[in-house]
Short mmCIF file of C-alpha atoms and ligand atoms in Angstrom, two decimals:
data_model
loop_
_atom_site.label_atom_id
_atom_site.label_comp_id
_atom_site.label_asym_id
_atom_site.label_seq_id
_atom_site.Cartn_x
_atom_site.Cartn_y
_atom_site.Cartn_z
CA MET A 1 24.87 33.65 -37.76
CA GLU A 2 21.93 31.24 -37.50
CA ASN A 3 19.02 32.16 -35.29
CA TYR A 4 18.60 29.52 -32.60
CA SER A 5 15.33 29.49 -30.68
CA ASN A 6 14.04 27.45 -27.76
CA PHE A 7 11.13 25.14 -28.33
CA ASN A 8 8.89 22.63 -26.49
CA ILE A 9 7.77 19.16 -27.42
CA THR A 10 4.26 18.24 -26.28
CA TYR A 11 2.86 14.75 -25.78
CA PRO A 12 -0.56 13.30 -25.16
CA SER A 13 -0.98 12.68 -21.42
CA VAL A 14 0.18 9.20 -20.58
CA HIS A 15 -1.90 6.84 -18.45
CA PRO A 16 0.26 3.78 -18.44
CA GLY A 17 -1.33 0.44 -17.71
CA THR A 18 -4.95 1.26 -18.21
CA ASP A 19 -7.31 4.18 -17.88
CA VAL A 20 -9.87 2.26 -15.86
CA THR A 21 -9.61 -0.17 -12.96
CA GLN A 22 -12.43 -2.62 -12.51
CA ILE A 23 -13.06 -3.52 -8.86
CA GLU A 24 -14.87 -6.77 -8.05
CA PHE A 25 -16.05 -8.01 -4.63
CA HIS A 26 -16.42 -11.75 -4.16
CA THR A 27 -18.01 -12.79 -0.88
CA GLU A 28 -17.76 -16.48 -1.73
CA THR A 29 -14.86 -18.66 -0.53
CA PRO A 30 -11.92 -18.02 -2.85
CA ASP A 31 -11.39 -20.75 -5.44
CA LEU A 32 -8.74 -19.33 -7.72
CA ARG A 33 -8.56 -22.37 -9.95
CA GLN A 34 -12.21 -21.90 -10.87
CA PHE A 35 -11.79 -18.14 -11.01
CA PHE A 36 -8.83 -18.23 -13.39
CA LEU A 37 -9.94 -21.14 -15.55
CA PRO A 38 -8.40 -20.62 -18.97
CA GLU A 39 -10.88 -18.85 -21.21
CA GLU A 40 -11.52 -20.68 -24.43
CA ASN A 41 -9.88 -19.12 -27.47
CA ASN A 42 -8.15 -16.49 -25.32
CA PRO A 43 -4.65 -16.22 -26.75
CA GLN A 44 -3.43 -14.19 -23.75
CA LYS A 45 -0.76 -15.84 -21.58
CA ARG A 46 -0.87 -15.14 -17.85
CA CYS A 47 2.02 -14.80 -15.44
CA PHE A 48 0.72 -15.32 -11.89
CA VAL A 49 2.98 -14.03 -9.13
CA THR A 50 2.54 -14.94 -5.48
CA ASP A 51 4.67 -15.56 -2.40
CA ALA A 52 5.67 -18.73 -0.56
CA THR A 53 3.21 -18.15 2.31
CA VAL A 54 0.20 -17.36 0.13
CA ALA A 55 1.02 -20.32 -2.15
CA THR A 56 0.52 -22.69 0.80
CA LEU A 57 -2.80 -21.24 2.00
CA PRO A 58 -5.63 -23.81 1.91
CA TYR A 59 -7.58 -21.64 -0.59
CA MET A 60 -4.68 -21.75 -3.01
CA GLN A 61 -4.04 -25.50 -3.10
CA THR A 62 -6.18 -26.48 -6.09
CA PHE A 63 -4.87 -23.48 -8.03
CA VAL A 64 -1.17 -24.04 -7.24
CA SER A 65 -1.37 -27.80 -7.85
CA GLN A 66 -2.31 -27.24 -11.50
CA PHE A 67 1.17 -25.90 -12.16
CA ASP A 68 3.94 -28.31 -12.93
CA ASP A 69 7.35 -26.72 -12.40
CA GLY A 70 5.69 -23.28 -12.61
CA ARG A 71 3.83 -24.01 -15.85
CA CYS A 72 0.25 -24.82 -16.74
CA GLY A 73 -0.37 -24.65 -20.49
CA SER A 74 0.83 -21.21 -21.51
CA ASP A 75 0.33 -19.81 -17.97
CA LEU A 76 3.16 -19.35 -15.47
CA LEU A 77 3.29 -19.29 -11.69
CA ILE A 78 6.17 -17.51 -9.96
CA ILE A 79 6.49 -18.01 -6.21
CA LEU A 80 8.68 -15.38 -4.54
CA GLY A 81 9.86 -15.23 -0.93
CA SER A 82 7.36 -13.76 1.54
CA GLY A 83 7.47 -10.29 2.98
CA GLU A 84 9.29 -6.99 2.81
CA PRO A 85 12.85 -8.43 2.58
CA TYR A 86 11.88 -9.74 -0.89
CA LYS A 87 10.58 -6.38 -2.11
CA THR A 88 13.75 -5.93 -4.14
CA ILE A 89 14.74 -5.03 -7.67
CA GLU A 90 16.04 -8.63 -7.97
CA SER A 91 12.47 -9.93 -7.40
CA VAL A 92 11.15 -7.50 -10.04
CA LEU A 93 13.81 -8.59 -12.52
CA SER A 94 13.13 -12.28 -11.83
CA ILE A 95 9.50 -11.73 -12.90
CA VAL A 96 10.63 -9.89 -16.03
CA GLU A 97 13.21 -12.57 -16.81
CA THR A 98 10.77 -15.47 -16.41
CA ALA A 99 8.20 -13.74 -18.65
CA LEU A 100 10.89 -13.03 -21.26
CA GLU A 101 12.17 -16.61 -21.22
CA ASN A 102 8.61 -17.80 -21.79
CA GLY A 103 7.98 -15.51 -24.73
CA PHE A 104 5.50 -13.14 -23.10
CA SER A 105 4.48 -10.19 -25.24
CA ARG A 106 3.23 -6.81 -24.02
CA ASN A 107 -0.32 -8.06 -24.76
CA ASP A 108 -0.04 -10.80 -22.15
CA LEU A 109 -1.12 -10.42 -18.54
CA PHE A 110 0.57 -10.29 -15.12
CA VAL A 111 -1.51 -11.19 -12.05
CA GLY A 112 -0.30 -10.47 -8.51
CA ILE A 113 -1.90 -12.69 -5.83
CA GLY A 114 -0.77 -11.64 -2.39
CA GLY A 115 -0.21 -8.76 -0.03
CA GLY A 116 1.09 -5.27 -0.69
CA VAL A 117 4.58 -6.55 -1.46
CA ILE A 118 3.38 -8.88 -4.25
CA CYS A 119 0.99 -6.26 -5.69
CA ASP A 120 3.73 -3.58 -5.72
CA LEU A 121 6.33 -5.94 -7.24
CA THR A 122 4.02 -7.43 -9.88
CA GLY A 123 2.68 -4.02 -10.85
CA PHE A 124 6.22 -2.67 -11.19
CA ALA A 125 7.39 -5.65 -13.27
CA ALA A 126 4.32 -5.27 -15.54
CA SER A 127 5.01 -1.55 -15.94
CA LEU A 128 8.59 -2.28 -17.08
CA TYR A 129 7.82 -5.29 -19.25
CA LYS A 130 8.25 -4.25 -22.88
CA ARG A 131 7.27 -0.71 -21.72
CA GLY A 132 4.08 -1.92 -20.08
CA ALA A 133 1.84 -5.00 -20.03
CA ALA A 134 -1.51 -5.25 -18.24
CA VAL A 135 -1.66 -6.25 -14.58
CA GLN A 136 -4.44 -7.51 -12.30
CA PHE A 137 -4.43 -8.09 -8.53
CA VAL A 138 -6.01 -10.49 -6.09
CA PRO A 139 -5.03 -8.82 -2.80
CA THR A 140 -4.87 -11.30 0.09
CA THR A 141 -3.96 -9.12 3.09
CA LEU A 142 -6.19 -6.52 4.68
CA LEU A 143 -3.54 -3.91 3.97
CA SER A 144 -3.47 -4.69 0.28
CA MET A 145 -7.29 -4.73 0.10
CA VAL A 146 -7.82 -1.38 1.81
CA ASP A 147 -4.81 0.38 0.36
CA ALA A 148 -1.86 -1.10 -1.55
CA SER A 149 -3.69 -2.69 -4.50
CA ILE A 150 -5.62 0.49 -5.35
CA GLY A 151 -4.25 3.52 -7.12
CA GLY A 152 -1.44 2.38 -9.37
CA LYS A 153 1.62 2.99 -7.17
CA THR A 154 4.09 0.21 -7.84
CA GLY A 155 7.71 -0.30 -6.83
CA CYS A 156 10.33 -1.90 -4.66
CA ASP A 157 12.75 -0.98 -1.89
CA PHE A 158 16.34 -0.08 -2.68
CA LYS A 159 19.43 -0.04 -0.45
CA SER A 160 17.24 -0.32 2.66
CA TYR A 161 15.10 2.69 1.69
CA LYS A 162 11.40 1.97 1.20
CA ASN A 163 9.81 2.23 -2.23
CA MET A 164 12.73 4.15 -3.72
CA ILE A 165 12.15 2.83 -7.25
CA GLY A 166 8.75 2.59 -8.87
CA SER A 167 6.12 3.79 -11.27
CA PHE A 168 2.50 4.85 -11.47
CA PHE A 169 0.81 1.94 -13.24
CA PRO A 170 -2.79 1.07 -12.33
CA ALA A 171 -4.20 -2.45 -12.42
CA GLN A 172 -6.79 -3.37 -15.01
CA LYS A 173 -8.80 -5.30 -12.45
CA ILE A 174 -8.72 -5.88 -8.68
CA CYS A 175 -10.63 -8.85 -7.25
CA TYR A 176 -11.37 -8.84 -3.53
CA PHE A 177 -12.06 -12.05 -1.65
CA PRO A 178 -12.46 -10.77 1.94
CA GLU A 179 -12.34 -14.37 3.22
CA PHE A 180 -8.56 -14.32 2.70
CA ILE A 181 -8.48 -12.17 5.86
CA SER A 182 -9.38 -15.20 8.02
CA THR A 183 -5.92 -16.79 7.62
CA LEU A 184 -3.90 -13.64 8.34
CA SER A 185 -1.71 -13.62 11.42
CA GLU A 186 -2.79 -11.27 14.18
CA ALA A 187 0.16 -8.97 13.43
CA GLN A 188 -0.68 -8.80 9.70
CA PHE A 189 -4.35 -8.23 10.41
CA ARG A 190 -3.61 -5.34 12.79
CA SER A 191 -1.17 -3.97 10.24
CA GLY A 192 -3.95 -3.63 7.65
CA LEU A 193 -6.29 -2.17 10.22
CA ALA A 194 -3.87 0.70 10.71
CA GLU A 195 -4.27 1.80 7.07
CA ALA A 196 -8.05 1.42 7.43
CA PHE A 197 -7.97 3.60 10.55
CA LYS A 198 -5.92 6.15 8.62
CA THR A 199 -8.63 6.19 5.92
CA ALA A 200 -11.25 6.79 8.61
CA LEU A 201 -9.30 9.78 10.00
CA LEU A 202 -8.89 11.23 6.52
CA TYR A 203 -12.30 10.70 4.93
CA ASP A 204 -14.94 8.86 6.88
CA ALA A 205 -16.41 9.94 10.24
CA GLU A 206 -18.75 6.91 10.20
CA LEU A 207 -15.80 4.53 9.83
CA TYR A 208 -13.97 6.44 12.61
CA ASP A 209 -17.00 5.80 14.82
CA MET A 210 -16.85 2.10 13.99
CA PHE A 211 -13.22 2.03 15.11
CA ARG A 212 -14.17 3.91 18.28
CA THR A 213 -17.17 1.78 19.25
CA LYS A 214 -16.77 -1.65 17.63
CA SER A 215 -13.28 -2.74 18.58
CA SER A 216 -14.41 -6.22 19.66
CA GLN A 217 -16.26 -6.94 16.37
CA ILE A 218 -13.31 -5.57 14.41
CA LEU A 219 -10.64 -7.43 16.36
CA SER A 220 -12.60 -10.70 16.15
CA ARG A 221 -12.77 -10.19 12.34
CA GLU A 222 -16.55 -10.39 12.19
CA PRO A 223 -17.03 -10.96 8.43
CA GLU A 224 -19.69 -8.29 7.89
CA THR A 225 -17.71 -5.65 9.78
CA ILE A 226 -14.55 -6.51 7.84
CA CYS A 227 -16.38 -6.36 4.49
CA THR A 228 -17.77 -2.93 5.42
CA ILE A 229 -14.28 -1.70 6.29
CA ILE A 230 -12.85 -3.01 2.99
CA GLN A 231 -15.69 -1.50 0.93
CA LYS A 232 -15.48 1.89 2.63
CA CYS A 233 -11.69 2.12 2.41
CA SER A 234 -11.40 0.98 -1.19
CA LYS A 235 -14.09 3.44 -2.29
CA ALA A 236 -12.48 6.31 -0.35
CA LYS A 237 -9.06 5.60 -1.84
CA ALA A 238 -10.47 5.16 -5.35
CA GLU A 239 -12.14 8.57 -5.10
CA VAL A 240 -8.90 10.28 -4.10
CA VAL A 241 -6.87 8.52 -6.78
CA GLU A 242 -9.39 9.52 -9.46
CA LYS A 243 -8.95 13.17 -8.48
CA ASP A 244 -5.17 13.15 -8.10
CA PHE A 245 -3.57 10.08 -9.70
CA THR A 246 0.06 11.23 -9.64
CA GLU A 247 -0.04 12.70 -6.13
CA LYS A 248 0.23 16.38 -6.98
CA ASN A 249 -2.08 17.51 -4.17
CA ILE A 250 -4.83 15.71 -2.18
CA ARG A 251 -3.39 12.20 -2.64
CA LYS A 252 -0.50 13.33 -0.42
CA HIS A 253 -2.90 13.18 2.52
CA LEU A 254 -2.83 9.36 2.27
CA ASN A 255 0.65 9.68 3.75
CA LEU A 256 -0.80 10.56 7.15
CA GLY A 257 1.48 8.82 9.65
CA HIS A 258 3.82 7.59 6.89
CA THR A 259 6.70 10.07 7.25
CA PHE A 260 7.15 8.95 10.85
CA GLY A 261 6.20 5.36 10.00
CA HIS A 262 8.68 4.93 7.13
CA ALA A 263 11.44 6.39 9.34
CA LEU A 264 10.63 3.82 12.01
CA GLU A 265 10.63 0.99 9.45
CA THR A 266 14.07 2.10 8.21
CA LEU A 267 15.44 2.57 11.75
CA ALA A 268 14.18 -0.82 12.94
CA GLY A 269 15.40 -2.56 9.76
CA LEU A 270 13.00 -3.24 6.88
CA GLY A 271 10.65 -6.10 7.76
CA THR A 272 11.28 -5.89 11.53
CA VAL A 273 8.11 -3.91 12.22
CA THR A 274 4.97 -4.33 10.08
CA HIS A 275 4.18 -1.44 7.75
CA GLY A 276 0.81 -0.88 9.45
CA ASP A 277 2.21 -0.93 12.98
CA ALA A 278 4.81 1.64 11.90
CA VAL A 279 2.09 3.78 10.28
CA ALA A 280 -0.14 3.50 13.37
CA TRP A 281 2.72 4.75 15.56
CA GLY A 282 3.26 7.50 12.95
CA ILE A 283 -0.42 8.51 13.07
CA GLY A 284 -0.09 9.01 16.83
CA ARG A 285 2.98 11.19 16.26
CA ALA A 286 1.36 13.20 13.43
CA VAL A 287 -1.73 13.95 15.51
CA SER A 288 0.44 14.80 18.54
CA LEU A 289 2.45 17.19 16.35
CA SER A 290 -0.80 18.71 15.04
CA ALA A 291 -1.89 19.38 18.65
CA LYS A 292 1.55 20.71 19.68
CA LEU A 293 1.50 23.20 16.79
CA ASP A 294 -2.10 24.19 17.79
CA PHE A 295 -3.64 22.93 14.56
CA CYS A 296 -6.01 20.51 16.31
CA LYS A 297 -7.58 20.29 19.76
CA GLU A 298 -5.92 18.29 22.54
CA SER A 299 -9.22 16.38 22.91
CA TYR A 300 -8.98 15.15 19.29
CA LYS A 301 -5.38 14.02 19.81
CA ASP A 302 -6.33 12.25 23.07
CA GLU A 303 -9.23 10.40 21.42
CA VAL A 304 -7.07 9.27 18.47
CA LEU A 305 -4.35 8.03 20.85
CA HIS A 306 -7.00 6.22 22.91
CA ILE A 307 -8.38 4.44 19.81
CA LEU A 308 -4.85 3.48 18.69
CA SER A 309 -4.22 1.91 22.10
CA LEU A 310 -7.53 -0.04 21.90
CA TYR A 311 -6.02 -1.94 18.97
CA GLY A 312 -2.67 -2.51 20.65
CA TRP A 313 -0.74 0.06 18.60
CA ASP A 314 2.27 1.77 20.09
CA ILE A 315 1.50 5.34 21.20
CA ASN A 316 4.83 6.02 22.91
CA PRO A 317 6.81 9.05 21.67
CA VAL A 318 9.89 6.82 21.46
CA PRO A 319 8.80 3.67 19.62
CA LYS A 320 9.01 0.56 21.83
CA ILE A 321 10.72 -1.42 19.07
CA ALA A 322 13.66 0.99 18.80
CA SER A 323 16.56 0.70 21.20
CA GLY A 324 19.78 2.60 21.88
CA GLY A 325 20.49 6.28 22.29
CA GLY A 326 19.66 9.26 20.07
CA ILE A 327 16.56 7.62 18.57
CA SER A 328 14.66 10.90 18.04
CA GLU A 329 17.64 12.42 16.20
CA ARG A 330 18.10 9.30 14.08
CA LEU A 331 14.42 9.24 13.15
CA ILE A 332 14.59 12.89 12.09
CA GLN A 333 17.72 12.23 10.06
CA ILE A 334 15.88 9.48 8.17
CA MET A 335 12.77 11.67 7.75
CA HIS A 336 14.96 14.24 5.94
CA LYS A 337 15.57 11.64 3.21
CA ASP A 338 11.83 11.24 2.55
CA LYS A 339 11.23 11.69 -1.16
CA LYS A 340 8.26 13.99 -0.46
CA ASN A 341 10.43 16.74 1.05
CA LYS A 342 10.90 19.78 -1.18
CA SER A 343 13.25 21.82 1.00
CA ASP A 344 15.51 21.28 3.99
CA LYS A 345 12.39 21.14 6.19
CA ILE A 346 10.42 17.92 6.67
CA SER A 347 7.06 17.80 4.93
CA ILE A 348 4.42 16.13 7.12
CA VAL A 349 0.68 15.45 6.79
CA LEU A 350 -1.15 16.98 9.76
CA GLN A 351 -4.79 17.37 10.84
CA ARG A 352 -6.96 20.21 12.12
CA GLY A 353 -9.43 17.56 13.25
CA LEU A 354 -11.30 14.52 11.91
CA THR A 355 -11.36 14.53 8.06
CA ASP A 356 -9.62 17.94 7.98
CA THR A 357 -6.11 17.29 6.66
CA PHE A 358 -3.24 19.31 5.17
CA THR A 359 0.50 19.09 4.46
CA GLN A 360 2.97 21.31 6.30
CA GLU A 361 6.74 21.83 6.25
CA VAL A 362 7.98 21.52 9.83
CA GLU A 363 11.25 22.47 11.54
CA ASP A 364 13.27 19.72 13.27
CA GLY A 365 12.96 21.68 16.53
CA ASP A 366 9.16 21.29 16.45
CA ILE A 367 9.31 17.56 15.74
CA LEU A 368 11.91 16.60 18.36
CA PRO A 369 9.68 17.12 21.45
CA ILE A 370 6.98 14.73 20.20
CA LEU A 371 9.65 12.02 19.73
CA ARG A 372 10.91 12.33 23.33
N1 LIG B 401 1.18 0.72 -3.60
C1 LIG B 401 0.61 1.34 -2.59
O1 LIG B 401 -0.16 2.29 -2.78
C2 LIG B 401 0.88 0.86 -1.20
C3 LIG B 401 0.11 1.35 -0.13
C4 LIG B 401 0.35 0.84 1.14
C5 LIG B 401 1.36 -0.11 1.34
N2 LIG B 401 2.09 -0.53 0.28
C6 LIG B 401 3.14 -1.53 0.48
O2 LIG B 401 2.55 -2.75 0.91
C7 LIG B 401 3.53 -3.50 1.63
C8 LIG B 401 2.90 -4.10 2.85
O3 LIG B 401 1.82 -4.93 2.46
P1 LIG B 401 1.38 -6.18 3.34
O4 LIG B 401 1.25 -5.76 4.75
O5 LIG B 401 0.23 -6.79 2.65
O6 LIG B 401 2.69 -7.08 3.33
P2 LIG B 401 3.09 -8.46 2.62
O7 LIG B 401 2.70 -8.48 1.22
O8 LIG B 401 4.50 -8.69 2.96
O9 LIG B 401 2.18 -9.52 3.40
C9 LIG B 401 2.42 -9.73 4.76
C10 LIG B 401 2.62 -11.21 5.09
O10 LIG B 401 1.35 -11.85 5.04
C11 LIG B 401 1.42 -13.03 4.25
N3 LIG B 401 0.08 -13.22 3.69
C12 LIG B 401 -0.48 -12.63 2.61
N4 LIG B 401 -1.77 -12.97 2.49
C13 LIG B 401 -2.03 -13.84 3.50
C14 LIG B 401 -3.20 -14.53 3.94
N5 LIG B 401 -4.38 -14.36 3.33
N6 LIG B 401 -3.10 -15.34 5.02
C15 LIG B 401 -1.91 -15.48 5.69
N7 LIG B 401 -0.79 -14.83 5.33
C16 LIG B 401 -0.84 -14.02 4.26
C17 LIG B 401 2.51 -12.72 3.25
O11 LIG B 401 3.08 -13.90 2.75
C18 LIG B 401 3.51 -11.94 4.09
O12 LIG B 401 4.33 -12.82 4.79
C19 LIG B 401 4.67 -2.56 1.92
O13 LIG B 401 5.77 -2.91 1.12
C20 LIG B 401 4.13 -1.18 1.53
O14 LIG B 401 5.15 -0.32 1.07
C21 LIG B 401 1.87 -0.08 -0.97
#
């Protein structure tokens, strides 16, 4: 009888995409035609991906007008539908298909120009394309500047569940033009602010103080204040991602407010409530749960709820946008499907106070009262 023995196969650690992300700040008015002028003798083809709203922004006109039927020399421009309803596997595959039809190799480049949806979709398509081609981002929403473009999480929604398919695939380069913020709708601007406020709660007492004391400068989008917020948030996120790229430990804290927020987005119907507004409501619930379980002081919870209300975010236990009966139970049911859960309890990011964060498994019975 032969002797069979178990064995392991080991691999070098894989950092798909790139092992370094270059971050550039451009305080000048965005002129993407100038910025992406074809480099002489550069054989690399580029597949630019944007959405229908971004493509019509005044800053984009000279860039978009160079493309005739989506082509400019060997470069391509794909214009997808705008917003969360288009964050689908079909959108990802349409990018892959267009690149394939135009003979793109894995040495060519994908460039996402848009909000979090476009960055996530373009990054995901690049990660799949011939097992991985390089990707760069020009984030154009506040949310994508302070959060979504940084850290290599890519993906799309699936069967009405958020971000169910995806990969870790960092961008080679991220170029910030904070002036893009000036054309954002009020709702989209406030949505990005929610992620910035989350970053303040997690890592930056000085930024928290800005949110507490400078609401008028922030809400009027004073350029210097907005640039400071973008700089602080992108640096804070970059630091966390460097320490824990694949979210084994401290990166999980970035989900503060998200377990509740994602449940609200699913309950309301994807795209009905902005991601940031859902997260802001979720932050209020996470801090309220922290206080209820005696992890943080009531005074901390009260101050956080007060700041959230200064920016017009919903601090009601039952979200205003949801209607009908049994909302708390339905939210909890959805929270059980969260991919971060490891047992039959719900895993939630909580706080002991400002910049003191941890993850805890919580019983349904403890969550229900803060949703009623
Ligand atoms: N990958 C990550 O780490 C990460 C982190 C946070 C959020 N996200 C994802 O990001 C998405 C949300 O991002 P978002 O809020 O940027 O949404 P979005 O990309 O849908 O953009 C919001 C809307 O703003 C429009 N828009 C974009 N730039 C504009 C501009 N400068 N002026 C006017 N309109 C503009 C878009 O066309 C869209 O209609 C969600 O799908 C979320 O899951 C990803």
